[in-house]
Tab-separated table of N, CA, C and O in Angstrom:
chain	number	residue	atom	x	y	z
A	633	MET	N	107.018	107.604	101.450
A	633	MET	CA	106.228	107.021	100.383
A	633	MET	C	107.142	106.695	99.210
A	633	MET	O	107.893	107.531	98.736
A	634	THR	N	107.087	105.493	98.739
A	634	THR	CA	107.927	105.049	97.648
A	634	THR	C	107.273	105.362	96.310
A	634	THR	O	106.087	105.135	96.126
A	635	SER	N	108.074	105.900	95.388
A	635	SER	CA	107.561	106.195	94.053
A	635	SER	C	107.481	104.899	93.246
A	635	SER	O	108.175	103.932	93.506
A	636	SER	N	106.629	104.923	92.248
A	636	SER	CA	106.471	103.769	91.367
A	636	SER	C	107.454	103.862	90.217
A	636	SER	O	107.704	104.940	89.690
A	637	LEU	N	108.002	102.738	89.820
A	637	LEU	CA	108.900	102.725	88.660
A	637	LEU	C	108.127	102.841	87.348
A	637	LEU	O	108.720	103.050	86.302
A	638	ASP	N	106.798	102.716	87.413
A	638	ASP	CA	105.985	102.742	86.199
A	638	ASP	C	105.450	104.126	85.860
A	638	ASP	O	104.793	104.296	84.829
A	639	THR	N	105.704	105.106	86.713
A	639	THR	CA	105.272	106.483	86.455
A	639	THR	C	106.421	107.427	86.756
A	639	THR	O	107.382	107.065	87.432
A	640	LEU	N	106.307	108.637	86.273
A	640	LEU	CA	107.285	109.662	86.598
A	640	LEU	C	106.833	110.382	87.863
A	640	LEU	O	105.638	110.595	88.058
A	641	PRO	N	107.775	110.771	88.719
A	641	PRO	CA	107.384	111.536	89.908
A	641	PRO	C	106.930	112.933	89.498
A	641	PRO	O	107.173	113.372	88.370
A	642	LYS	N	106.290	113.645	90.398
A	642	LYS	CA	105.848	115.011	90.128
A	642	LYS	C	107.069	115.921	90.152
A	642	LYS	O	107.616	116.216	91.206
A	643	ILE	N	107.494	116.354	88.967
A	643	ILE	CA	108.694	117.180	88.837
A	643	ILE	C	108.407	118.511	88.165
A	643	ILE	O	109.318	119.283	87.908
A	644	GLY	N	107.162	118.793	87.848
A	644	GLY	CA	106.819	120.033	87.165
A	644	GLY	C	106.515	119.770	85.700
A	644	GLY	O	107.086	118.869	85.075
A	645	ALA	N	105.614	120.579	85.163
A	645	ALA	CA	105.149	120.374	83.790
A	645	ALA	C	106.242	120.513	82.728
A	645	ALA	O	106.334	119.672	81.828
A	646	PRO	N	107.103	121.551	82.798
A	646	PRO	CA	108.130	121.670	81.746
A	646	PRO	C	109.078	120.464	81.701
A	646	PRO	O	109.411	119.964	80.627
A	647	ALA	N	109.491	120.002	82.882
A	647	ALA	CA	110.403	118.854	82.939
A	647	ALA	C	109.708	117.580	82.473
A	647	ALA	O	110.300	116.769	81.761
A	648	THR	N	108.451	117.417	82.848
A	648	THR	CA	107.693	116.236	82.410
A	648	THR	C	107.526	116.244	80.896
A	648	THR	O	107.706	115.213	80.240
A	649	ARG	N	107.204	117.401	80.338
A	649	ARG	CA	107.078	117.509	78.866
A	649	ARG	C	108.405	117.192	78.183
A	649	ARG	O	108.446	116.533	77.142
A	650	ALA	N	109.500	117.662	78.770
A	650	ALA	CA	110.825	117.399	78.196
A	650	ALA	C	111.114	115.902	78.171
A	650	ALA	O	111.607	115.373	77.171
A	651	LEU	N	110.801	115.219	79.261
A	651	LEU	CA	111.036	113.772	79.320
A	651	LEU	C	110.155	113.036	78.316
A	651	LEU	O	110.633	112.158	77.594
A	652	HIS	N	108.876	113.400	78.266
A	652	HIS	CA	107.974	112.742	77.311
A	652	HIS	C	108.433	112.981	75.881
A	652	HIS	O	108.402	112.067	75.057
A	653	GLY	N	108.884	114.205	75.593
A	653	GLY	CA	109.375	114.528	74.255
A	653	GLY	C	110.597	113.713	73.874
A	653	GLY	O	110.829	113.426	72.690
A	654	ALA	N	111.392	113.343	74.871
A	654	ALA	CA	112.593	112.538	74.629
A	654	ALA	C	112.296	111.041	74.673
A	654	ALA	O	113.199	110.224	74.506
A	655	GLY	N	111.022	110.686	74.928
A	655	GLY	CA	110.647	109.278	74.914
A	655	GLY	C	110.657	108.589	76.262
A	655	GLY	O	110.483	107.374	76.347
A	656	TYR	N	110.857	109.344	77.346
A	656	TYR	CA	110.864	108.762	78.691
A	656	TYR	C	109.486	108.948	79.323
A	656	TYR	O	109.057	110.084	79.537
A	657	THR	N	108.808	107.854	79.590
A	657	THR	CA	107.463	107.949	80.173
A	657	THR	C	107.357	107.268	81.536
A	657	THR	O	106.345	107.403	82.194
A	658	THR	N	108.396	106.536	81.934
A	658	THR	CA	108.398	105.888	83.244
A	658	THR	C	109.721	106.161	83.957
A	658	THR	O	110.741	106.431	83.317
A	659	LEU	N	109.692	106.089	85.257
A	659	LEU	CA	110.901	106.270	86.047
A	659	LEU	C	111.919	105.182	85.728
A	659	LEU	O	113.119	105.439	85.646
A	660	ARG	N	111.431	103.983	85.502
A	660	ARG	CA	112.292	102.832	85.182
A	660	ARG	C	113.209	103.116	83.981
A	660	ARG	O	114.371	102.724	83.956
A	661	GLN	N	112.686	103.839	82.990
A	661	GLN	CA	113.462	104.128	81.779
A	661	GLN	C	114.641	105.061	82.047
A	661	GLN	O	115.566	105.128	81.245
A	662	LEU	N	114.593	105.789	83.143
A	662	LEU	CA	115.643	106.763	83.442
A	662	LEU	C	116.829	106.166	84.195
A	662	LEU	O	117.870	106.810	84.304
A	663	ALA	N	116.691	104.964	84.702
A	663	ALA	CA	117.781	104.329	85.446
A	663	ALA	C	119.005	104.187	84.550
A	663	ALA	O	118.940	103.600	83.478
A	664	GLY	N	120.109	104.771	84.979
A	664	GLY	CA	121.357	104.671	84.241
A	664	GLY	C	121.548	105.708	83.154
A	664	GLY	O	122.625	105.799	82.571
A	665	VAL	N	120.523	106.506	82.858
A	665	VAL	CA	120.660	107.555	81.843
A	665	VAL	C	121.578	108.631	82.418
A	665	VAL	O	121.389	109.067	83.565
A	666	PRO	N	122.574	109.070	81.665
A	666	PRO	CA	123.490	110.088	82.197
A	666	PRO	C	122.760	111.375	82.580
A	666	PRO	O	121.930	111.889	81.819
A	667	ARG	N	123.066	111.856	83.765
A	667	ARG	CA	122.469	113.110	84.250
A	667	ARG	C	122.722	114.242	83.257
A	667	ARG	O	121.849	115.069	83.021
A	668	SER	N	123.903	114.265	82.660
A	668	SER	CA	124.253	115.324	81.713
A	668	SER	C	123.361	115.288	80.472
A	668	SER	O	123.050	116.327	79.900
A	669	GLU	N	122.940	114.094	80.069
A	669	GLU	CA	122.041	113.965	78.916
A	669	GLU	C	120.674	114.558	79.238
A	669	GLU	O	120.094	115.288	78.433
A	670	LEU	N	120.165	114.249	80.417
A	670	LEU	CA	118.865	114.784	80.813
A	670	LEU	C	118.929	116.294	81.026
A	670	LEU	O	117.971	117.009	80.726
A	671	ALA	N	120.045	116.791	81.521
A	671	ALA	CA	120.196	118.221	81.774
A	671	ALA	C	120.131	119.038	80.487
A	671	ALA	O	119.797	120.225	80.518
A	672	LYS	N	120.417	118.432	79.360
A	672	LYS	CA	120.374	119.125	78.067
A	672	LYS	C	118.948	119.349	77.571
A	672	LYS	O	118.731	120.158	76.673
A	673	LEU	N	117.979	118.629	78.140
A	673	LEU	CA	116.596	118.760	77.695
A	673	LEU	C	116.024	120.102	78.135
A	673	LEU	O	116.177	120.502	79.295
A	674	HIS	N	115.363	120.799	77.216
A	674	HIS	CA	114.748	122.082	77.522
A	674	HIS	C	113.639	121.886	78.554
A	674	HIS	O	112.745	121.070	78.341
A	675	GLY	N	113.738	122.582	79.663
A	675	GLY	CA	112.745	122.452	80.718
A	675	GLY	C	113.202	121.597	81.881
A	675	GLY	O	112.538	121.521	82.909
A	676	MET	N	114.358	120.963	81.738
A	676	MET	CA	114.881	120.092	82.786
A	676	MET	C	115.924	120.869	83.589
A	676	MET	O	116.982	121.223	83.072
A	677	GLY	N	115.606	121.166	84.846
A	677	GLY	CA	116.520	121.925	85.689
A	677	GLY	C	117.091	121.093	86.812
A	677	GLY	O	116.761	119.905	86.966
A	678	PRO	N	117.936	121.715	87.629
A	678	PRO	CA	118.579	120.993	88.730
A	678	PRO	C	117.584	120.420	89.740
A	678	PRO	O	117.799	119.335	90.271
A	679	LYS	N	116.497	121.150	90.008
A	679	LYS	CA	115.515	120.650	90.969
A	679	LYS	C	114.870	119.370	90.457
A	679	LYS	O	114.744	118.382	91.188
A	680	ALA	N	114.452	119.365	89.191
A	680	ALA	CA	113.818	118.181	88.608
A	680	ALA	C	114.798	117.009	88.591
A	680	ALA	O	114.425	115.879	88.905
A	681	LEU	N	116.044	117.266	88.248
A	681	LEU	CA	117.051	116.198	88.234
A	681	LEU	C	117.238	115.616	89.631
A	681	LEU	O	117.375	114.406	89.795
A	682	GLY	N	117.240	116.470	90.641
A	682	GLY	CA	117.373	115.997	92.014
A	682	GLY	C	116.190	115.144	92.441
A	682	GLY	O	116.364	114.116	93.101
A	683	LEU	N	114.977	115.552	92.047
A	683	LEU	CA	113.786	114.779	92.377
A	683	LEU	C	113.802	113.419	91.682
A	683	LEU	O	113.412	112.403	92.270
A	684	LEU	N	114.261	113.393	90.437
A	684	LEU	CA	114.351	112.122	89.712
A	684	LEU	C	115.369	111.202	90.374
A	684	LEU	O	115.118	110.009	90.551
A	685	GLN	N	116.523	111.762	90.734
A	685	GLN	CA	117.562	110.963	91.389
A	685	GLN	C	117.035	110.397	92.708
A	685	GLN	O	117.230	109.216	93.002
A	686	ALA	N	116.351	111.222	93.489
A	686	ALA	CA	115.814	110.773	94.776
A	686	ALA	C	114.788	109.656	94.575
A	686	ALA	O	114.771	108.672	95.331
A	687	ALA	N	113.938	109.797	93.561
A	687	ALA	CA	112.923	108.774	93.295
A	687	ALA	C	113.586	107.463	92.873
A	687	ALA	O	113.160	106.383	93.277
A	688	LEU	N	114.639	107.547	92.069
A	688	LEU	CA	115.353	106.349	91.649
A	688	LEU	C	116.061	105.683	92.831
A	688	LEU	O	116.088	104.457	92.943
A	689	GLU	N	116.622	106.494	93.719
A	689	GLU	CA	117.346	105.946	94.872
A	689	GLU	C	116.422	105.149	95.801
A	689	GLU	O	116.886	104.251	96.491
A	690	GLU	N	115.137	105.468	95.795
A	690	GLU	CA	114.176	104.680	96.592
A	690	GLU	C	114.130	103.227	96.135
A	690	GLU	O	113.685	102.365	96.871
A	691	HIS	N	114.581	102.985	94.922
A	691	HIS	CA	114.569	101.629	94.344
A	691	HIS	C	116.003	101.111	94.145
A	691	HIS	O	116.222	100.202	93.332
A	692	ASP	N	116.945	101.728	94.828
A	692	ASP	CA	118.369	101.365	94.697
A	692	ASP	C	118.870	101.525	93.272
A	692	ASP	O	119.691	100.733	92.795
A	693	LEU	N	118.369	102.535	92.590
A	693	LEU	CA	118.788	102.862	91.226
A	693	LEU	C	119.286	104.300	91.222
A	693	LEU	O	119.238	104.984	92.235
A	694	GLY	N	119.757	104.768	90.079
A	694	GLY	CA	120.194	106.147	89.982
A	694	GLY	C	120.420	106.551	88.537
A	694	GLY	O	120.370	105.730	87.627
A	695	LEU	N	120.664	107.839	88.369
A	695	LEU	CA	121.022	108.340	87.051
A	695	LEU	C	122.480	107.984	86.796
A	695	LEU	O	123.251	107.746	87.719
A	696	GLY	N	122.856	107.969	85.538
A	696	GLY	CA	124.232	107.621	85.180
A	696	GLY	C	125.173	108.762	85.386
A	696	GLY	O	124.826	109.851	85.712
């Protein structure tokens, strides 16, 4: 099943809150964002980062 670029994948509430707090509300906005930048967000762990990367790769995109 392909994720939508217009929504965030299910990555857990803390990680979702962290992304929303940083202004990221769609998967599309995360394309090219450095992984290290996202890792600094409170609530964003390795599992959530991996899920985001996998969702982006479905669209031939990725984290920076």
